[in-house]
């Protein structure tokens, strides 16, 4: 009986209609039925962040696996629907109402929301007491997903080192030569000659054609 009902709901979802890239209300009703039947219906990556998508997807997967394991309890249906309505209203007020802006999310706010549900959001006060250098780098430095591996489920021992050295990796990409590399003297002379010749040629062209 359960398999038959699953197939019926799958057929309903297959022909869900959208209007201007916005999912209609009846789709929410089907999701409610599936959630009641199977306990949960995750919809990963169905968002459009103003930043990278993959870190959000990774954090979504971490949360969903803990929901499946029964270690995280999601809000009730009424609370989730209220949250959806509030976010839709905020989106309409913030963005131009076009087909493009229907699933927009703010990167940092959304990541913090997922991390709060999953129990892996860093606590600034605790970090200031335990490791103030890490707290300063985390708070004033670039926003990177390593911070959601500092504590809680999925904690990674290398997260602190990754945060403390993220500027080193950023500047490393700008270094085009390995350490200890020196250019031969003949090559330096050639580059100087080439530069002087190019400047002289530009002045010559300007004198001939634009005087």
PDB file of N, CA and C in Angstrom, residues 63-72:
ATOM      1  N   UNK A  63      23.340  18.412   7.262  1.00  0.00           N
ATOM      2  CA  UNK A  63      22.118  18.540   8.062  1.00  0.00           C
ATOM      3  C   UNK A  63      21.133  17.422   7.750  1.00  0.00           C
ATOM      4  N   UNK A  64      20.958  17.120   6.469  1.00  0.00           N
ATOM      5  CA  UNK A  64      19.978  16.105   6.062  1.00  0.00           C
ATOM      6  C   UNK A  64      20.344  14.731   6.614  1.00  0.00           C
ATOM      7  N   UNK A  65      21.627  14.377   6.580  1.00  0.00           N
ATOM      8  CA  UNK A  65      22.023  13.065   7.096  1.00  0.00           C
ATOM      9  C   UNK A  65      21.718  12.945   8.590  1.00  0.00           C
ATOM     10  N   UNK A  66      21.875  14.022   9.323  1.00  0.00           N
ATOM     11  CA  UNK A  66      21.557  13.977  10.760  1.00  0.00           C
ATOM     12  C   UNK A  66      20.051  13.946  11.000  1.00  0.00           C
ATOM     13  N   UNK A  67      19.287  14.551  10.086  1.00  0.00           N
ATOM     14  CA  UNK A  67      17.824  14.451  10.181  1.00  0.00           C
ATOM     15  C   UNK A  67      17.394  13.008   9.951  1.00  0.00           C
ATOM     16  N   UNK A  68      17.985  12.357   8.931  1.00  0.00           N
ATOM     17  CA  UNK A  68      17.666  10.954   8.657  1.00  0.00           C
ATOM     18  C   UNK A  68      18.012  10.064   9.854  1.00  0.00           C
ATOM     19  N   UNK A  69      19.097  10.394  10.542  1.00  0.00           N
ATOM     20  CA  UNK A  69      19.524   9.595  11.690  1.00  0.00           C
ATOM     21  C   UNK A  69      18.707   9.880  12.944  1.00  0.00           C
ATOM     22  N   UNK A  70      17.845  10.881  12.873  1.00  0.00           N
ATOM     23  CA  UNK A  70      17.039  11.233  14.031  1.00  0.00           C
ATOM     24  C   UNK A  70      17.772  12.063  15.067  1.00  0.00           C
ATOM     25  N   UNK A  71      18.928  12.626  14.698  1.00  0.00           N
ATOM     26  CA  UNK A  71      19.717  13.424  15.636  1.00  0.00           C
ATOM     27  C   UNK A  71      19.355  14.905  15.596  1.00  0.00           C
ATOM     28  N   UNK A  72      18.626  15.316  14.565  1.00  0.00           N
ATOM     29  CA  UNK A  72      18.173  16.703  14.444  1.00  0.00           C
ATOM     30  C   UNK A  72      16.673  16.692  14.207  1.00  0.00           C
TER      31      UNK A  72
END
